[in-house]
Amino acid sequence: MFLPYLLAYGRTPWPFVSQLGNYLGALVNWVKLQNSSQTSEGDAAQEADELLFSIVGWHALTLPQNPAQLAEARMDMLAVLLAIGLDPKKSVIFFQEDNPNHTELAWILSCITPVGKLRRMTTWKARLATARNHPEEQQVQDALKDANSEVDETGLNAGLFTYPVLQAADILVYRATHVPVGDDQTQHLELCRDLADQFNRTYKSKYRMFPLPVQLNTPSSRILSLRSPTSKMSKSSPDAQSRILLTDSTAVIASKIKSAVTDSIQGITWDPVGRPGTANLLSILAACNGDESVKETASRYQGKNHGALKRDVTEAVEEMLKGPRREFERLKGDREYLRNIAREGAEKARVKSEVTMKEVRGRIGLA
């Protein structure tokens, strides 16, 4: 029987910290999972043995990076995770690159991964488009919808092509049983399960080496781009006005929301298809308030205009982010504390993963 390890998928350190979509869509739920100490599979709840959160620097290298900016970004990302409420006394928080067991297992898994499976992965195609600074164009949307779509592979490197295998290793090296990921990562989790099953069948023993991890569904808000409200809010978009960063000042937040794309229709109604920009602002407001549904929020604005809605969204976002922003600035100035947290987390991660790797090496004949 596998212990119910829960691995929260890692965050990639970009040259700027997390944006509102990440915060409301993932980070808030990570804190809730940590503090609830419960995971669920279907309707059955079970005690969580451990939660692990990683900052995935090796994944960042699949796209061009400025080394100095990357070094700064990884520490900033750690500060963000702590600022929003993750507690190193309750969870294991670490840099992926501080645990070489991830890459060792990734290589072993790559040796049993069919190239055809990787070629059908949609997200490397989207990331390749992102690298060309076209993250919101139809090319990305088509890639995400069609596993067999053809894309221009100019600039594709082996790391980007095979990074889904490293993602699988990130999970399996801890024998994680639950992974809280969004629908955009479902294909990656399916590959992870396939590779776990392939390893179990290839290197048989009295019991399975790896569990088949399941997706942990948690309520989350899908926050869209302020400038292109049919696409997700993205930290990699070339348009800085399209996203709200956790570190944005009150004035910057107000400016970005004021310039958010809406429509010319009078009144405020909930219509995600016909009025995506307006619906996005309502989603943000409902998520910030947290005590009512988006439809209930919309009903309160039936007789109001976009100006009133944008003003209230600005106030709600500022109120929600001011605490984490203040804590982030404090933590950012204490690099020694951050390094100690990362060092302690990496040691815990290495100890847990080494148990897995010792057995893996034995099963494949390298021990």
CSV table of N, CA and C in Angstrom, one decimal, residues 199-332:
chain,number,residue,atom,x,y,z
A,199,PHE,N,6.9,1.0,-16.3
A,199,PHE,CA,8.1,0.6,-15.4
A,199,PHE,C,7.6,-0.6,-14.6
A,200,ASN,N,6.5,-0.5,-14.0
A,200,ASN,CA,6.0,-1.6,-13.1
A,200,ASN,C,5.9,-3.0,-13.9
A,201,ARG,N,5.5,-2.9,-15.2
A,201,ARG,CA,5.4,-4.1,-16.0
A,201,ARG,C,6.7,-4.6,-16.5
A,202,THR,N,7.6,-3.6,-16.8
A,202,THR,CA,8.9,-4.0,-17.3
A,202,THR,C,9.8,-4.6,-16.3
A,203,TYR,N,9.8,-4.0,-15.1
A,203,TYR,CA,10.6,-4.4,-14.0
A,203,TYR,C,9.7,-5.0,-12.9
A,204,LYS,N,9.2,-6.2,-13.1
A,204,LYS,CA,8.2,-6.7,-12.1
A,204,LYS,C,8.9,-7.2,-10.9
A,205,SER,N,8.1,-7.1,-9.8
A,205,SER,CA,8.6,-7.7,-8.5
A,205,SER,C,7.3,-8.1,-7.7
A,206,LYS,N,7.5,-8.3,-6.4
A,206,LYS,CA,6.3,-8.8,-5.7
A,206,LYS,C,5.3,-7.7,-5.5
A,207,TYR,N,5.7,-6.5,-5.6
A,207,TYR,CA,4.7,-5.4,-5.6
A,207,TYR,C,5.1,-4.3,-6.6
A,208,ARG,N,4.2,-3.4,-6.9
A,208,ARG,CA,4.5,-2.4,-7.8
A,208,ARG,C,5.5,-1.4,-7.3
A,209,MET,N,6.4,-0.9,-8.2
A,209,MET,CA,7.3,0.1,-7.8
A,209,MET,C,6.7,1.4,-7.6
A,210,PHE,N,5.8,1.8,-8.6
A,210,PHE,CA,5.2,3.1,-8.5
A,210,PHE,C,3.7,3.0,-8.4
A,211,PRO,N,3.0,3.9,-7.7
A,211,PRO,CA,1.6,4.0,-7.7
A,211,PRO,C,1.2,4.7,-9.0
A,212,LEU,N,0.0,4.7,-9.4
A,212,LEU,CA,-0.5,5.5,-10.6
A,212,LEU,C,-1.2,6.7,-10.0
A,213,PRO,N,-0.5,7.8,-10.0
A,213,PRO,CA,-1.0,9.0,-9.3
A,213,PRO,C,-2.3,9.5,-10.0
A,214,VAL,N,-3.1,10.1,-9.1
A,214,VAL,CA,-4.4,10.6,-9.6
A,214,VAL,C,-4.5,12.1,-9.5
A,215,GLN,N,-5.3,12.7,-10.3
A,215,GLN,CA,-5.5,14.1,-10.2
A,215,GLN,C,-6.3,14.5,-9.0
A,216,LEU,N,-5.9,15.5,-8.3
A,216,LEU,CA,-6.7,15.9,-7.1
A,216,LEU,C,-7.4,17.2,-7.6
A,217,ASN,N,-8.7,17.1,-7.7
A,217,ASN,CA,-9.5,18.2,-8.1
A,217,ASN,C,-9.8,19.1,-7.0
A,218,THR,N,-9.4,20.4,-7.1
A,218,THR,CA,-9.8,21.4,-6.1
A,218,THR,C,-10.5,22.5,-6.7
A,219,PRO,N,-11.4,23.1,-6.1
A,219,PRO,CA,-12.1,24.3,-6.7
A,219,PRO,C,-11.1,25.4,-7.0
A,220,SER,N,-11.2,25.9,-8.2
A,220,SER,CA,-10.3,27.0,-8.6
A,220,SER,C,-10.9,27.9,-9.6
A,221,SER,N,-10.4,29.1,-9.7
A,221,SER,CA,-10.9,30.1,-10.6
A,221,SER,C,-10.1,30.2,-11.8
A,222,ARG,N,-10.7,30.2,-13.0
A,222,ARG,CA,-9.9,30.3,-14.2
A,222,ARG,C,-9.9,31.8,-14.6
A,223,ILE,N,-8.8,32.4,-14.4
A,223,ILE,CA,-8.6,33.9,-14.6
A,223,ILE,C,-8.0,34.0,-16.0
A,224,LEU,N,-8.6,34.9,-16.8
A,224,LEU,CA,-8.1,35.1,-18.2
A,224,LEU,C,-7.3,36.4,-18.3
A,225,SER,N,-6.7,36.5,-19.5
A,225,SER,CA,-5.9,37.7,-19.8
A,225,SER,C,-6.8,39.0,-19.8
A,226,LEU,N,-6.3,40.0,-19.2
A,226,LEU,CA,-7.0,41.3,-19.2
A,226,LEU,C,-7.1,41.9,-20.6
A,227,ARG,N,-6.1,41.5,-21.5
A,227,ARG,CA,-6.1,42.1,-22.8
A,227,ARG,C,-6.7,41.2,-23.9
A,228,SER,N,-6.7,39.9,-23.6
A,228,SER,CA,-7.2,38.9,-24.6
A,228,SER,C,-8.0,37.9,-23.8
A,229,PRO,N,-9.2,38.3,-23.4
A,229,PRO,CA,-10.0,37.5,-22.4
A,229,PRO,C,-10.6,36.2,-22.9
A,230,THR,N,-10.1,35.7,-24.0
A,230,THR,CA,-10.4,34.3,-24.4
A,230,THR,C,-9.2,33.4,-24.1
A,231,SER,N,-8.1,33.9,-23.6
A,231,SER,CA,-6.9,33.2,-23.3
A,231,SER,C,-6.6,33.3,-21.8
A,232,LYS,N,-5.9,32.3,-21.2
A,232,LYS,CA,-5.6,32.4,-19.8
A,232,LYS,C,-4.6,33.5,-19.5
A,233,MET,N,-4.8,34.1,-18.3
A,233,MET,CA,-3.7,35.0,-17.9
A,233,MET,C,-2.4,34.3,-17.8
A,234,SER,N,-1.4,34.9,-18.4
A,234,SER,CA,-0.1,34.2,-18.5
A,234,SER,C,1.1,35.1,-18.1
A,235,LYS,N,2.0,34.5,-17.4
A,235,LYS,CA,3.2,35.2,-17.0
A,235,LYS,C,4.1,35.3,-18.1
A,236,SER,N,3.9,34.5,-19.2
A,236,SER,CA,4.9,34.6,-20.3
A,236,SER,C,4.3,35.4,-21.5
A,237,SER,N,3.2,36.0,-21.3
A,237,SER,CA,2.7,36.9,-22.4
A,237,SER,C,3.6,38.1,-22.6
A,238,PRO,N,3.8,38.5,-23.9
A,238,PRO,CA,4.6,39.7,-24.1
A,238,PRO,C,4.0,41.0,-23.7
A,239,ASP,N,2.7,41.0,-23.5
A,239,ASP,CA,1.9,42.2,-23.1
A,239,ASP,C,1.8,42.2,-21.5
A,240,ALA,N,2.6,43.1,-20.9
A,240,ALA,CA,2.6,43.2,-19.5
A,240,ALA,C,1.3,43.6,-18.9
A,241,GLN,N,0.5,44.3,-19.7
A,241,GLN,CA,-0.8,44.8,-19.3
A,241,GLN,C,-1.9,43.7,-19.2
A,242,SER,N,-1.5,42.5,-19.7
A,242,SER,CA,-2.5,41.4,-19.7
A,242,SER,C,-2.6,40.7,-18.4
A,243,ARG,N,-1.7,40.9,-17.4
A,243,ARG,CA,-1.6,40.2,-16.2
A,243,ARG,C,-1.4,41.1,-15.0
A,244,ILE,N,-1.8,40.7,-13.8
A,244,ILE,CA,-1.6,41.4,-12.6
A,244,ILE,C,-0.6,40.5,-11.8
A,245,LEU,N,0.5,41.1,-11.4
A,245,LEU,CA,1.5,40.4,-10.6
A,245,LEU,C,1.2,40.6,-9.2
A,246,LEU,N,1.7,39.7,-8.4
A,246,LEU,CA,1.5,39.8,-6.9
A,246,LEU,C,2.2,41.0,-6.3
A,247,THR,N,3.2,41.4,-7.1
A,247,THR,CA,4.0,42.6,-6.6
A,247,THR,C,3.6,43.9,-7.2
A,248,ASP,N,2.6,43.9,-8.0
A,248,ASP,CA,2.1,45.2,-8.6
A,248,ASP,C,1.6,46.2,-7.5
A,249,SER,N,2.0,47.4,-7.7
A,249,SER,CA,1.5,48.5,-6.7
A,249,SER,C,0.0,48.7,-7.0
A,250,THR,N,-0.6,49.5,-6.0
A,250,THR,CA,-2.0,49.8,-6.1
A,250,THR,C,-2.2,50.6,-7.4
A,251,ALA,N,-1.3,51.5,-7.8
A,251,ALA,CA,-1.5,52.3,-9.0
A,251,ALA,C,-1.4,51.4,-10.3
A,252,VAL,N,-0.5,50.5,-10.3
A,252,VAL,CA,-0.3,49.6,-11.4
A,252,VAL,C,-1.5,48.7,-11.6
A,253,ILE,N,-2.0,48.2,-10.5
A,253,ILE,CA,-3.2,47.3,-10.5
A,253,ILE,C,-4.4,48.1,-11.1
A,254,ALA,N,-4.6,49.3,-10.6
A,254,ALA,CA,-5.7,50.1,-11.1
A,254,ALA,C,-5.6,50.4,-12.6
A,255,SER,N,-4.3,50.7,-13.0
A,255,SER,CA,-4.1,51.0,-14.4
A,255,SER,C,-4.4,49.8,-15.3
A,256,LYS,N,-4.0,48.6,-14.9
A,256,LYS,CA,-4.2,47.4,-15.7
A,256,LYS,C,-5.7,47.0,-15.8
A,257,ILE,N,-6.4,47.2,-14.7
A,257,ILE,CA,-7.8,46.8,-14.7
A,257,ILE,C,-8.6,47.9,-15.4
A,258,LYS,N,-8.2,49.1,-15.3
A,258,LYS,CA,-8.9,50.2,-16.1
A,258,LYS,C,-8.8,49.9,-17.6
A,259,SER,N,-7.7,49.4,-18.0
A,259,SER,CA,-7.5,49.2,-19.5
A,259,SER,C,-7.9,47.8,-19.9
A,260,ALA,N,-8.5,47.0,-19.0
A,260,ALA,CA,-8.9,45.7,-19.3
A,260,ALA,C,-10.0,45.7,-20.4
A,261,VAL,N,-9.9,44.8,-21.4
A,261,VAL,CA,-10.8,44.7,-22.5
A,261,VAL,C,-12.2,44.2,-22.0
A,262,THR,N,-13.2,45.0,-22.3
A,262,THR,CA,-14.6,44.5,-22.0
A,262,THR,C,-15.4,44.5,-23.3
A,263,ASP,N,-16.5,45.3,-23.3
A,263,ASP,CA,-17.3,45.4,-24.5
A,263,ASP,C,-18.2,46.7,-24.5
A,264,SER,N,-18.9,46.9,-25.5
A,264,SER,CA,-19.7,48.2,-25.6
A,264,SER,C,-21.2,47.9,-25.2
A,265,ILE,N,-21.5,46.7,-24.7
A,265,ILE,CA,-22.9,46.4,-24.3
A,265,ILE,C,-23.2,47.1,-22.9
A,266,GLN,N,-24.4,47.7,-22.9
A,266,GLN,CA,-24.8,48.4,-21.6
A,266,GLN,C,-25.1,47.4,-20.5
A,267,GLY,N,-24.8,47.7,-19.3
A,267,GLY,CA,-25.1,46.8,-18.2
A,267,GLY,C,-24.1,45.7,-18.0
A,268,ILE,N,-24.2,45.0,-16.9
A,268,ILE,CA,-23.3,43.9,-16.5
A,268,ILE,C,-24.1,42.6,-16.5
A,269,THR,N,-23.7,41.6,-17.3
A,269,THR,CA,-24.3,40.3,-17.2
A,269,THR,C,-23.2,39.3,-17.3
A,270,TRP,N,-23.6,38.1,-16.8
A,270,TRP,CA,-22.6,36.9,-16.9
A,270,TRP,C,-22.8,36.2,-18.2
A,271,ASP,N,-21.9,36.4,-19.1
A,271,ASP,CA,-22.0,35.7,-20.4
A,271,ASP,C,-20.6,35.4,-20.9
A,272,PRO,N,-20.0,34.3,-20.4
A,272,PRO,CA,-18.6,34.0,-20.7
A,272,PRO,C,-18.3,33.9,-22.2
A,273,VAL,N,-19.3,33.5,-23.0
A,273,VAL,CA,-19.1,33.3,-24.5
A,273,VAL,C,-19.2,34.6,-25.2
A,274,GLY,N,-20.3,35.3,-24.9
A,274,GLY,CA,-20.6,36.6,-25.6
A,274,GLY,C,-19.9,37.8,-25.1
A,275,ARG,N,-19.6,37.7,-23.8
A,275,ARG,CA,-18.9,38.9,-23.1
A,275,ARG,C,-17.8,38.4,-22.3
A,276,PRO,N,-16.7,37.9,-22.9
A,276,PRO,CA,-15.6,37.3,-22.1
A,276,PRO,C,-14.9,38.2,-21.2
A,277,GLY,N,-14.7,39.5,-21.7
A,277,GLY,CA,-14.0,40.4,-20.9
A,277,GLY,C,-14.7,40.8,-19.6
A,278,THR,N,-16.0,41.1,-19.8
A,278,THR,CA,-16.9,41.4,-18.6
A,278,THR,C,-16.9,40.2,-17.7
A,279,ALA,N,-17.1,39.0,-18.2
A,279,ALA,CA,-17.2,37.8,-17.4
A,279,ALA,C,-15.9,37.5,-16.7
A,280,ASN,N,-14.7,37.9,-17.3
A,280,ASN,CA,-13.4,37.7,-16.6
A,280,ASN,C,-13.3,38.6,-15.4
A,281,LEU,N,-13.8,39.9,-15.5
A,281,LEU,CA,-13.8,40.8,-14.3
A,281,LEU,C,-14.7,40.3,-13.2
A,282,LEU,N,-15.8,39.7,-13.6
A,282,LEU,CA,-16.8,39.2,-12.6
A,282,LEU,C,-16.1,38.0,-11.9
A,283,SER,N,-15.4,37.1,-12.7
A,283,SER,CA,-14.7,36.0,-12.1
A,283,SER,C,-13.7,36.4,-11.1
A,284,ILE,N,-12.9,37.4,-11.4
A,284,ILE,CA,-11.9,37.9,-10.5
A,284,ILE,C,-12.5,38.4,-9.3
A,285,LEU,N,-13.6,39.2,-9.4
A,285,LEU,CA,-14.2,39.8,-8.2
A,285,LEU,C,-14.8,38.7,-7.3
A,286,ALA,N,-15.5,37.7,-7.9
A,286,ALA,CA,-16.1,36.7,-7.1
A,286,ALA,C,-15.0,35.9,-6.4
A,287,ALA,N,-13.9,35.6,-7.1
A,287,ALA,CA,-12.8,34.9,-6.5
A,287,ALA,C,-12.1,35.6,-5.3
A,288,CYS,N,-12.0,36.9,-5.5
A,288,CYS,CA,-11.4,37.7,-4.4
A,288,CYS,C,-12.3,37.8,-3.2
A,289,ASN,N,-13.6,37.9,-3.4
A,289,ASN,CA,-14.6,37.9,-2.3
A,289,ASN,C,-14.7,36.6,-1.6
A,290,GLY,N,-14.8,35.5,-2.4
A,290,GLY,CA,-14.8,34.2,-1.9
A,290,GLY,C,-16.0,33.7,-1.2
A,291,ASP,N,-17.0,34.6,-1.0
A,291,ASP,CA,-18.2,34.2,-0.3
A,291,ASP,C,-19.5,34.1,-1.2
A,292,GLU,N,-19.3,34.3,-2.5
A,292,GLU,CA,-20.5,34.2,-3.4
A,292,GLU,C,-20.0,33.7,-4.7
A,293,SER,N,-21.0,33.1,-5.5
A,293,SER,CA,-20.7,32.6,-6.8
A,293,SER,C,-20.5,33.7,-7.8
A,294,VAL,N,-20.0,33.4,-9.0
A,294,VAL,CA,-19.8,34.5,-10.0
A,294,VAL,C,-21.2,35.0,-10.5
A,295,LYS,N,-22.2,34.1,-10.5
A,295,LYS,CA,-23.5,34.5,-11.0
A,295,LYS,C,-24.2,35.4,-9.9
A,296,GLU,N,-23.9,35.1,-8.7
A,296,GLU,CA,-24.4,36.0,-7.6
A,296,GLU,C,-23.8,37.4,-7.7
A,297,THR,N,-22.5,37.4,-8.0
A,297,THR,CA,-21.7,38.6,-8.2
A,297,THR,C,-22.3,39.4,-9.3
A,298,ALA,N,-22.6,38.7,-10.4
A,298,ALA,CA,-23.1,39.4,-11.6
A,298,ALA,C,-24.5,40.0,-11.3
A,299,SER,N,-25.3,39.3,-10.5
A,299,SER,CA,-26.7,39.8,-10.2
A,299,SER,C,-26.6,41.2,-9.5
A,300,ARG,N,-25.6,41.4,-8.7
A,300,ARG,CA,-25.4,42.6,-8.0
A,300,ARG,C,-25.0,43.8,-8.8
A,301,TYR,N,-24.6,43.5,-10.1
A,301,TYR,CA,-24.1,44.6,-11.0
A,301,TYR,C,-25.1,44.8,-12.2
A,302,GLN,N,-26.2,44.2,-12.1
A,302,GLN,CA,-27.1,44.3,-13.3
A,302,GLN,C,-27.4,45.8,-13.7
A,303,GLY,N,-27.6,46.7,-12.7
A,303,GLY,CA,-27.9,48.1,-13.1
A,303,GLY,C,-26.7,49.0,-13.1
A,304,LYS,N,-25.5,48.4,-13.1
A,304,LYS,CA,-24.2,49.2,-13.0
A,304,LYS,C,-23.5,49.1,-14.3
A,305,ASN,N,-22.4,49.9,-14.5
A,305,ASN,CA,-21.6,50.0,-15.7
A,305,ASN,C,-20.3,49.4,-15.5
A,306,HIS,N,-19.5,49.3,-16.5
A,306,HIS,CA,-18.1,48.8,-16.5
A,306,HIS,C,-17.2,49.6,-15.5
A,307,GLY,N,-17.4,50.9,-15.5
A,307,GLY,CA,-16.6,51.7,-14.6
A,307,GLY,C,-16.7,51.3,-13.2
A,308,ALA,N,-18.0,51.1,-12.7
A,308,ALA,CA,-18.2,50.6,-11.3
A,308,ALA,C,-17.6,49.3,-11.1
A,309,LEU,N,-17.8,48.4,-12.1
A,309,LEU,CA,-17.2,47.0,-11.9
A,309,LEU,C,-15.7,47.1,-11.8
A,310,LYS,N,-15.1,47.8,-12.7
A,310,LYS,CA,-13.6,47.9,-12.7
A,310,LYS,C,-13.1,48.5,-11.4
A,311,ARG,N,-13.8,49.5,-10.9
A,311,ARG,CA,-13.4,50.1,-9.6
A,311,ARG,C,-13.5,49.1,-8.5
A,312,ASP,N,-14.5,48.3,-8.4
A,312,ASP,CA,-14.7,47.4,-7.3
A,312,ASP,C,-13.7,46.2,-7.5
A,313,VAL,N,-13.4,45.8,-8.7
A,313,VAL,CA,-12.4,44.7,-8.9
A,313,VAL,C,-11.0,45.2,-8.4
A,314,THR,N,-10.7,46.5,-8.8
A,314,THR,CA,-9.4,47.0,-8.3
A,314,THR,C,-9.3,47.0,-6.8
A,315,GLU,N,-10.3,47.4,-6.1
A,315,GLU,CA,-10.3,47.4,-4.7
A,315,GLU,C,-10.2,46.0,-4.1
A,316,ALA,N,-10.9,45.1,-4.7
A,316,ALA,CA,-10.9,43.7,-4.2
A,316,ALA,C,-9.5,43.1,-4.4
A,317,VAL,N,-8.9,43.3,-5.5
A,317,VAL,CA,-7.6,42.7,-5.8
A,317,VAL,C,-6.6,43.3,-4.9
A,318,GLU,N,-6.6,44.6,-4.7
A,318,GLU,CA,-5.6,45.2,-3.9
A,318,GLU,C,-5.8,44.7,-2.4
A,319,GLU,N,-7.0,44.6,-1.9
A,319,GLU,CA,-7.2,44.1,-0.6
A,319,GLU,C,-6.7,42.7,-0.4
A,320,MET,N,-6.9,41.9,-1.4
A,320,MET,CA,-6.4,40.5,-1.3
A,320,MET,C,-4.9,40.4,-1.4
A,321,LEU,N,-4.3,41.2,-2.2
A,321,LEU,CA,-2.8,41.0,-2.4
A,321,LEU,C,-1.9,41.8,-1.5
A,322,LYS,N,-2.5,42.8,-0.8
A,322,LYS,CA,-1.6,43.7,0.0
A,322,LYS,C,-0.8,42.9,1.1
A,323,GLY,N,-1.5,41.9,1.7
A,323,GLY,CA,-0.8,41.2,2.7
A,323,GLY,C,0.3,40.3,2.2
A,324,PRO,N,0.1,39.5,1.2
A,324,PRO,CA,1.2,38.7,0.6
A,324,PRO,C,2.3,39.6,0.0
A,325,ARG,N,1.9,40.7,-0.6
A,325,ARG,CA,2.9,41.6,-1.2
A,325,ARG,C,3.8,42.1,-0.1
A,326,ARG,N,3.3,42.5,1.0
A,326,ARG,CA,4.1,43.1,2.1
A,326,ARG,C,5.0,42.0,2.7
A,327,GLU,N,4.5,40.8,2.8
A,327,GLU,CA,5.3,39.7,3.3
A,327,GLU,C,6.4,39.3,2.3
A,328,PHE,N,6.1,39.3,1.0
A,328,PHE,CA,7.0,39.0,0.0
A,328,PHE,C,8.2,40.0,0.0
A,329,GLU,N,7.9,41.3,0.2
A,329,GLU,CA,9.0,42.3,0.2
A,329,GLU,C,9.9,42.0,1.4
A,330,ARG,N,9.3,41.6,2.6
A,330,ARG,CA,10.1,41.4,3.8
A,330,ARG,C,11.0,40.2,3.5
A,331,LEU,N,10.4,39.1,3.0
A,331,LEU,CA,11.2,37.9,2.8
A,331,LEU,C,12.3,38.1,1.7
A,332,LYS,N,12.0,38.8,0.7
A,332,LYS,CA,12.9,39.0,-0.4
A,332,LYS,C,14.2,39.7,0.2
